[in-house]
Coordinates of C-alpha atoms in Angstrom, one line a residue:
Chain A
M1 CA -149.8 -124.2 41.0
T2 CA -146.1 -123.7 40.6
D3 CA -145.5 -124.3 44.2
H4 CA -147.6 -127.5 44.0
L5 CA -145.5 -128.7 41.0
I6 CA -142.2 -128.1 42.9
N7 CA -143.3 -129.4 46.3
C8 CA -145.3 -132.4 45.2
E9 CA -143.2 -133.7 42.4
R10 CA -142.0 -136.7 44.4
W11 CA -145.6 -137.6 45.3
Q12 CA -146.8 -137.9 41.7
E13 CA -145.7 -141.5 41.0
P14 CA -146.8 -142.9 44.4
I15 CA -150.2 -141.3 44.0
S16 CA -150.6 -142.9 40.6
L17 CA -149.6 -146.3 42.0
L18 CA -152.1 -145.8 44.9
A19 CA -154.8 -145.1 42.4
A20 CA -153.9 -148.2 40.5
G21 CA -154.1 -150.2 43.6
C22 CA -150.4 -151.4 43.5
L23 CA -148.7 -149.1 46.1
P24 CA -146.9 -151.2 48.8
T25 CA -148.8 -151.1 52.0
A26 CA -145.8 -149.7 53.9
E27 CA -145.9 -146.5 51.7
E28 CA -149.6 -146.1 51.6
A29 CA -150.0 -144.4 55.0
E30 CA -147.4 -141.8 54.1
V31 CA -149.0 -141.0 50.8
R32 CA -152.4 -140.7 52.4
R33 CA -151.0 -138.3 55.0
H34 CA -149.8 -136.1 52.2
L35 CA -153.1 -136.3 50.4
A36 CA -154.9 -135.2 53.5
G37 CA -152.8 -132.0 53.6
C38 CA -152.5 -131.2 49.9
A39 CA -155.7 -130.2 48.0
A40 CA -154.1 -130.3 44.6
C41 CA -152.7 -133.8 45.0
A42 CA -156.0 -135.0 46.5
A43 CA -157.9 -133.7 43.5
R44 CA -155.4 -135.5 41.2
F45 CA -155.8 -138.7 43.1
T46 CA -159.6 -138.5 42.8
E47 CA -159.3 -138.1 39.0
L48 CA -156.8 -141.0 38.8
A49 CA -158.9 -143.3 40.9
A50 CA -162.0 -142.6 38.7
L51 CA -159.9 -143.2 35.6
C52 CA -158.6 -146.5 36.9
A53 CA -162.1 -147.6 37.7
S54 CA -163.2 -146.7 34.2
V55 CA -160.3 -148.6 32.6
S56 CA -161.0 -151.6 34.8
R57 CA -164.7 -151.6 33.8
G58 CA -163.8 -151.1 30.2
R59 CA -161.7 -154.2 29.9
P60 CA -162.9 -156.2 27.0
S61 CA -164.7 -159.5 27.5
A62 CA -162.4 -162.4 27.1
A63 CA -165.1 -165.1 27.4
V64 CA -165.1 -165.9 23.7
Q65 CA -161.3 -166.2 23.5
A66 CA -161.0 -168.1 26.8
A67 CA -163.6 -170.6 25.5
A68 CA -161.7 -170.9 22.2
I69 CA -158.5 -171.6 24.1
R70 CA -160.2 -174.2 26.2
D71 CA -161.7 -175.9 23.2
R72 CA -158.4 -175.9 21.4
W73 CA -156.7 -177.3 24.4
N74 CA -159.2 -180.1 24.7
G75 CA -158.6 -180.9 21.1
A76 CA -154.9 -180.8 21.5
A77 CA -154.5 -182.5 24.8
L78 CA -154.5 -186.0 23.4
D79 CA -151.7 -185.2 21.0
V80 CA -149.4 -183.5 23.5
R81 CA -147.4 -185.6 25.9
P82 CA -145.6 -184.1 28.9
R83 CA -141.8 -184.3 28.7
R84 CA -140.1 -186.8 30.9
P85 CA -138.2 -185.3 33.7
V86 CA -134.6 -184.6 32.9
R87 CA -132.3 -187.3 34.2
H88 CA -129.2 -186.1 35.9
T89 CA -127.7 -189.5 36.8
R90 CA -125.6 -189.8 33.7
S91 CA -123.9 -186.5 34.1
L92 CA -123.5 -187.3 37.8
E93 CA -121.7 -190.5 36.9
V94 CA -119.4 -188.8 34.5
W95 CA -118.5 -186.2 37.1
L96 CA -117.9 -188.8 39.8
G97 CA -115.7 -190.9 37.4
G98 CA -113.7 -187.9 36.4
A99 CA -113.2 -186.9 40.0
L100 CA -112.1 -190.4 41.0
A101 CA -109.6 -190.6 38.1
A102 CA -108.1 -187.2 38.9
S103 CA -107.8 -188.3 42.6
L104 CA -106.0 -191.5 41.6
L105 CA -103.6 -189.6 39.3
I106 CA -102.7 -187.1 42.0
A107 CA -102.2 -189.9 44.6
A108 CA -99.9 -191.8 42.2
L109 CA -97.8 -188.7 41.4
W110 CA -97.5 -188.0 45.1
L111 CA -96.4 -191.5 45.9
V112 CA -93.8 -191.5 43.1
H113 CA -92.2 -188.2 44.3
R114 CA -92.5 -188.8 48.0
R115 CA -89.2 -190.2 49.7
P116 CA -89.6 -189.5 53.4
G117 CA -86.3 -188.9 55.1
E118 CA -84.2 -189.4 52.0
S119 CA -82.4 -186.7 50.1
P120 CA -82.4 -186.8 46.4
P121 CA -79.6 -188.8 44.8
V122 CA -76.4 -186.8 44.1
L123 CA -73.8 -187.9 41.7
R124 CA -70.4 -187.2 43.2
E125 CA -67.9 -186.0 40.6
P126 CA -64.7 -188.0 40.9
W127 CA -62.3 -185.1 40.4
V128 CA -63.5 -183.6 43.6
A129 CA -62.4 -186.7 45.4
A130 CA -59.1 -186.6 43.6
G131 CA -58.1 -183.3 45.1
G132 CA -59.4 -180.4 43.2
A133 CA -61.7 -179.0 40.5
K134 CA -60.8 -179.6 36.9
S135 CA -61.8 -177.9 33.8
G136 CA -64.5 -179.3 31.6
T137 CA -62.1 -180.7 29.0
E138 CA -60.3 -182.7 31.6
R139 CA -63.3 -184.3 33.2
A140 CA -63.2 -188.0 33.3
P141 CA -66.2 -190.3 33.2
L142 CA -68.5 -189.8 36.1
L143 CA -68.3 -193.3 37.4
P144 CA -64.7 -194.4 38.1
G145 CA -63.5 -197.8 37.2
P146 CA -62.3 -200.2 39.9
P147 CA -59.1 -199.0 41.7
Q148 CA -56.0 -200.3 40.1
P149 CA -52.5 -200.7 41.7
L150 CA -50.0 -198.0 40.8
P151 CA -46.2 -198.5 40.7
N152 CA -45.2 -195.2 42.2
A153 CA -45.9 -193.8 45.6
P154 CA -48.3 -192.3 46.2
S155 CA -50.0 -194.6 43.8
A156 CA -52.8 -196.9 44.9
G157 CA -50.3 -199.8 44.7
G158 CA -51.1 -200.9 41.1
T159 CA -49.5 -200.2 37.7
Q160 CA -51.2 -196.9 37.1
P161 CA -50.1 -193.6 38.7
T162 CA -52.6 -191.6 40.6
L163 CA -53.4 -188.0 40.0
R164 CA -51.3 -187.2 43.1
A165 CA -48.4 -188.9 41.5
Y166 CA -48.7 -186.7 38.5
E167 CA -48.9 -183.6 40.7
L168 CA -45.8 -184.6 42.6
A169 CA -43.9 -185.3 39.4
L170 CA -44.9 -181.9 38.1
A171 CA -43.8 -180.2 41.3
Q172 CA -40.5 -182.0 41.1
S173 CA -39.7 -181.1 37.5
D174 CA -41.2 -180.9 34.1
E175 CA -39.0 -183.8 32.9
A176 CA -40.3 -186.1 35.6
F177 CA -43.8 -185.2 34.6
E178 CA -43.1 -185.9 30.9
A179 CA -41.5 -189.2 31.8
L180 CA -44.5 -190.2 33.8
L181 CA -46.8 -189.3 30.9
E182 CA -44.7 -191.2 28.4
R183 CA -44.7 -194.3 30.6
H184 CA -48.4 -194.4 31.4
G185 CA -50.0 -192.3 28.8
E186 CA -52.8 -190.0 29.8
S187 CA -54.9 -192.6 31.6
I188 CA -55.4 -191.5 35.1
V189 CA -57.0 -193.7 37.6
F190 CA -58.9 -191.9 40.2
E191 CA -58.8 -192.9 43.8
P192 CA -62.0 -193.8 45.5
Y193 CA -63.7 -190.8 47.2
N194 CA -62.3 -190.4 50.7
P195 CA -62.9 -187.0 52.3
N196 CA -60.3 -187.7 55.1
S197 CA -57.5 -188.4 52.7
L198 CA -58.5 -185.3 50.7
L199 CA -58.2 -183.1 53.8
Q200 CA -54.9 -184.7 54.8
E201 CA -53.5 -183.9 51.3
S202 CA -54.8 -180.4 51.3
F203 CA -53.7 -179.6 54.8
P204 CA -50.8 -181.8 55.7
Chain B
M1 CA -158.0 -159.6 39.7
N2 CA -155.6 -162.5 39.8
T3 CA -155.8 -162.8 43.5
N4 CA -159.3 -164.2 43.0
L5 CA -157.9 -167.1 41.2
P6 CA -157.7 -170.2 43.4
H7 CA -154.1 -171.4 44.0
D8 CA -154.5 -175.1 44.1
P9 CA -151.1 -176.9 44.6
E10 CA -152.9 -180.2 44.7
L11 CA -154.4 -179.6 41.2
V12 CA -150.9 -178.7 40.0
R13 CA -149.4 -181.7 41.6
R14 CA -151.9 -184.0 40.0
A15 CA -151.3 -182.4 36.6
Q16 CA -147.5 -182.9 37.2
N17 CA -148.2 -186.6 37.7
G18 CA -149.6 -186.7 34.2
E19 CA -153.3 -186.3 35.0
A20 CA -154.6 -184.5 31.9
A21 CA -158.0 -183.8 33.5
A22 CA -156.3 -181.8 36.3
F23 CA -154.4 -179.8 33.8
G24 CA -157.7 -179.3 31.9
R25 CA -159.1 -177.7 35.0
L26 CA -156.0 -175.4 35.2
V27 CA -156.6 -174.4 31.6
E28 CA -160.2 -173.5 32.5
L29 CA -158.9 -171.3 35.4
Y30 CA -156.1 -169.6 33.6
A31 CA -157.2 -169.3 30.0
E32 CA -158.7 -165.9 30.5
P33 CA -155.9 -164.1 32.4
L34 CA -153.4 -165.7 30.1
W35 CA -155.3 -164.5 27.0
R36 CA -155.5 -161.0 28.5
C37 CA -151.8 -160.9 29.2
A38 CA -151.1 -162.2 25.7
R39 CA -153.4 -159.5 24.3
A40 CA -151.6 -156.8 26.3
L41 CA -148.2 -158.0 25.0
C42 CA -149.0 -158.4 21.3
G43 CA -152.0 -156.0 21.0
E44 CA -154.0 -158.3 18.8
D45 CA -156.8 -160.7 19.6
H46 CA -156.1 -163.7 17.4
E47 CA -152.4 -163.6 17.9
A48 CA -153.1 -163.5 21.6
E49 CA -155.2 -166.6 21.4
D50 CA -152.4 -168.4 19.6
L51 CA -149.9 -167.2 22.1
A52 CA -152.0 -168.3 25.0
Q53 CA -152.6 -171.7 23.4
E54 CA -148.9 -172.2 22.7
T55 CA -148.1 -171.2 26.3
L56 CA -150.5 -173.8 27.7
V57 CA -149.1 -176.5 25.4
E58 CA -145.6 -175.7 26.5
A59 CA -146.7 -175.5 30.1
W60 CA -148.2 -179.0 29.9
R61 CA -145.1 -180.4 28.2
S62 CA -142.7 -178.9 30.8
L63 CA -145.0 -179.0 33.8
R64 CA -142.5 -181.1 35.9
R65 CA -140.2 -178.1 35.9
F66 CA -142.6 -176.1 38.0
D67 CA -141.1 -176.3 41.5
G68 CA -144.2 -174.9 43.3
R69 CA -142.2 -172.1 44.9
G70 CA -144.1 -169.3 43.2
R71 CA -147.6 -168.9 41.9
F72 CA -148.5 -171.1 39.0
L73 CA -149.8 -168.2 37.0
T74 CA -146.5 -166.4 37.4
W75 CA -144.8 -169.4 36.1
L76 CA -147.2 -169.4 33.1
Y77 CA -146.3 -165.7 32.6
G78 CA -142.7 -166.6 32.2
I79 CA -143.5 -169.1 29.5
L80 CA -145.8 -166.6 27.9
R81 CA -143.1 -164.0 27.7
H82 CA -140.7 -166.6 26.1
R83 CA -143.3 -167.6 23.5
F84 CA -144.1 -163.9 22.9
L85 CA -140.5 -163.1 22.1
K86 CA -140.2 -166.1 19.8
A87 CA -143.5 -165.1 18.1
R88 CA -142.4 -161.5 17.7
R89 CA -139.3 -162.5 15.9
K90 CA -141.5 -164.5 13.5
W91 CA -143.9 -161.6 13.0
R92 CA -141.1 -159.3 12.3
R93 CA -140.0 -161.5 9.5
G94 CA -143.2 -160.5 7.7
I95 CA -146.1 -162.4 9.1
Q96 CA -148.2 -159.4 10.2
A97 CA -151.6 -159.6 11.7
D98 CA -154.5 -158.4 9.6
E99 CA -155.7 -155.1 11.0
E100 CA -159.3 -156.1 10.3
T101 CA -159.2 -159.0 12.8
V102 CA -158.8 -156.6 15.7
E103 CA -162.6 -156.0 15.5
R104 CA -164.6 -157.7 18.2
P105 CA -167.4 -160.2 17.3
S106 CA -170.6 -158.5 16.4
R107 CA -172.5 -156.8 19.2
E108 CA -175.6 -156.1 17.3
A109 CA -177.7 -158.5 19.3
E110 CA -176.6 -157.3 22.7
P111 CA -179.1 -155.8 25.2
P112 CA -178.9 -152.0 25.9
A113 CA -177.0 -152.4 29.2
A114 CA -174.5 -154.7 27.6
A115 CA -174.2 -152.3 24.7
A116 CA -173.4 -149.4 27.0
Q117 CA -170.8 -151.5 28.7
A118 CA -169.4 -152.5 25.3
E119 CA -169.3 -148.9 24.3
E120 CA -167.3 -148.0 27.4
A121 CA -165.0 -150.9 26.6
R122 CA -164.5 -149.7 23.1
L123 CA -163.6 -146.2 24.3
V124 CA -161.2 -147.5 26.9
Q125 CA -159.5 -149.7 24.3
A126 CA -159.4 -146.8 21.9
A127 CA -157.7 -144.7 24.5
L128 CA -155.3 -147.4 25.4
A129 CA -154.5 -148.1 21.8
A130 CA -153.5 -144.5 21.3
L131 CA -150.9 -144.7 24.0
P132 CA -147.3 -145.7 23.2
D133 CA -146.9 -149.5 23.3
E134 CA -144.8 -149.6 26.5
H135 CA -147.5 -147.6 28.4
R136 CA -150.4 -149.5 26.8
A137 CA -148.9 -152.9 27.7
V138 CA -148.4 -152.0 31.4
L139 CA -151.9 -150.6 31.8
E140 CA -153.5 -153.6 30.1
L141 CA -151.5 -156.0 32.1
R142 CA -152.5 -154.2 35.3
F143 CA -156.2 -153.4 34.6
F144 CA -157.2 -156.1 32.2
A145 CA -155.1 -159.1 33.3
G146 CA -154.8 -158.0 36.9
A147 CA -151.0 -158.7 37.0
S148 CA -149.0 -157.4 39.9
L149 CA -146.1 -155.0 39.3
D150 CA -143.6 -157.9 39.8
E151 CA -145.5 -160.0 37.3
I152 CA -145.6 -157.2 34.8
A153 CA -141.8 -156.7 35.2
T154 CA -141.4 -160.5 34.5
L155 CA -143.7 -160.3 31.5
L156 CA -142.0 -157.3 30.0
G157 CA -138.5 -158.2 31.0
C158 CA -137.8 -154.8 32.6
P159 CA -137.0 -153.5 36.1
L160 CA -139.7 -152.9 38.6
G161 CA -138.9 -149.2 38.7
T162 CA -139.5 -149.0 34.9
V163 CA -142.9 -150.6 35.3
K164 CA -143.9 -148.1 38.0
S165 CA -142.7 -145.2 35.9
R166 CA -144.6 -146.5 32.8
L167 CA -147.8 -147.0 34.8
H168 CA -147.6 -143.5 36.2
H169 CA -146.9 -141.9 32.8
G170 CA -149.5 -144.0 31.1
L171 CA -152.2 -143.0 33.6
E172 CA -151.1 -139.4 33.4
K173 CA -151.5 -139.4 29.6
L174 CA -155.0 -140.9 29.9
R175 CA -155.9 -138.3 32.6
R176 CA -154.8 -135.4 30.4
G177 CA -156.7 -136.9 27.5
K178 CA -154.0 -135.9 25.1
N179 CA -154.6 -139.0 23.1
G180 CA -158.0 -137.7 22.0
V181 CA -160.1 -139.8 24.3
N182 CA -161.4 -138.3 27.5
L183 CA -162.0 -141.3 29.8
L184 CA -162.8 -139.0 32.7
A185 CA -166.0 -138.1 31.0
L186 CA -167.0 -141.7 31.2
S187 CA -166.5 -141.7 34.9
G188 CA -168.3 -138.4 35.4
E189 CA -165.2 -136.7 36.7
S190 CA -164.0 -133.4 35.2
P191 CA -160.3 -132.8 35.1
V192 CA -159.5 -130.3 37.9
S193 CA -155.8 -130.0 37.4
K194 CA -153.6 -130.4 34.5
T195 CA -150.3 -130.8 36.3

């Protein structure tokens, strides 16, 4: 008996399912082969099959209840209306509208930012054109005014000295620089940006 | 079992188009298996009747949702389980069924053969009633309502493997007669092994 318990443990549930008539067909042949070779399992199967037949026969009659349900349904049928099918068109319209609006927004943003073949605008700082970097405190307005004639060479030919003129005066002597400042104040007119002239001045 | 029930897509289609008579025919076909399932779930006759009735009303109201891919009865089982869970919450709030109502209608006027059959039914029900609820429900659904294992899993909301296990253990308890009712005596079999 102990050997039967150990060896046939895995067959217990399939045998119960077979007796209850709900073992998959694919497994049935294997179980029946085991039953043919195991007397203890075969005896158990016989008991279970008889038990299942007894339970099936002993099922209570449901005729009274079924009739009552039918009667109640016939009485209630006139009062109950089937629900209308759920309409999905509204939600579909909302989704389509949202998708269209999102597409238009993305397209508009793309058009605004798209400049094929054109680099982004760069503001050239005038002191670069004038011959060198300056500290933040000396920075002049970004957009230079119109070129004005300077009296001294290398001025631009107007009344205001150029930055180059101040540099030359400073190289000459402090007094010349001071004199230039006294004459023209601190207003410096920047020359228009000209990379060639800048190179010539830097590397004469 | 349920496989004997006709599967009539045309009847279902007509009912889906609002033909009340077609659904009335479906009610005639499915009232009994539906009641048996409800009885297996809730374990009480009158509650089962209410449950089956509510299931049919709900099925009629939402009939257009049935897509015809599975069996109509399986679809009804899904509604039945939903209604059962709702009803169970209500019962747990204090509306308990009267124990006296479990008694069947009087059988005093039944002929002897019918009386013997009724006696067997009474013993079977007593044996099943003594089982734990989870085992009783599976056995009733299988042998009284004729539900397949998949349908039982749907109705009970548990995995297929659990259904198989409960069926096996429920049968084993009945076979051993540990619940005080020896059903094998009814079938003329004597227990040969108590494994």
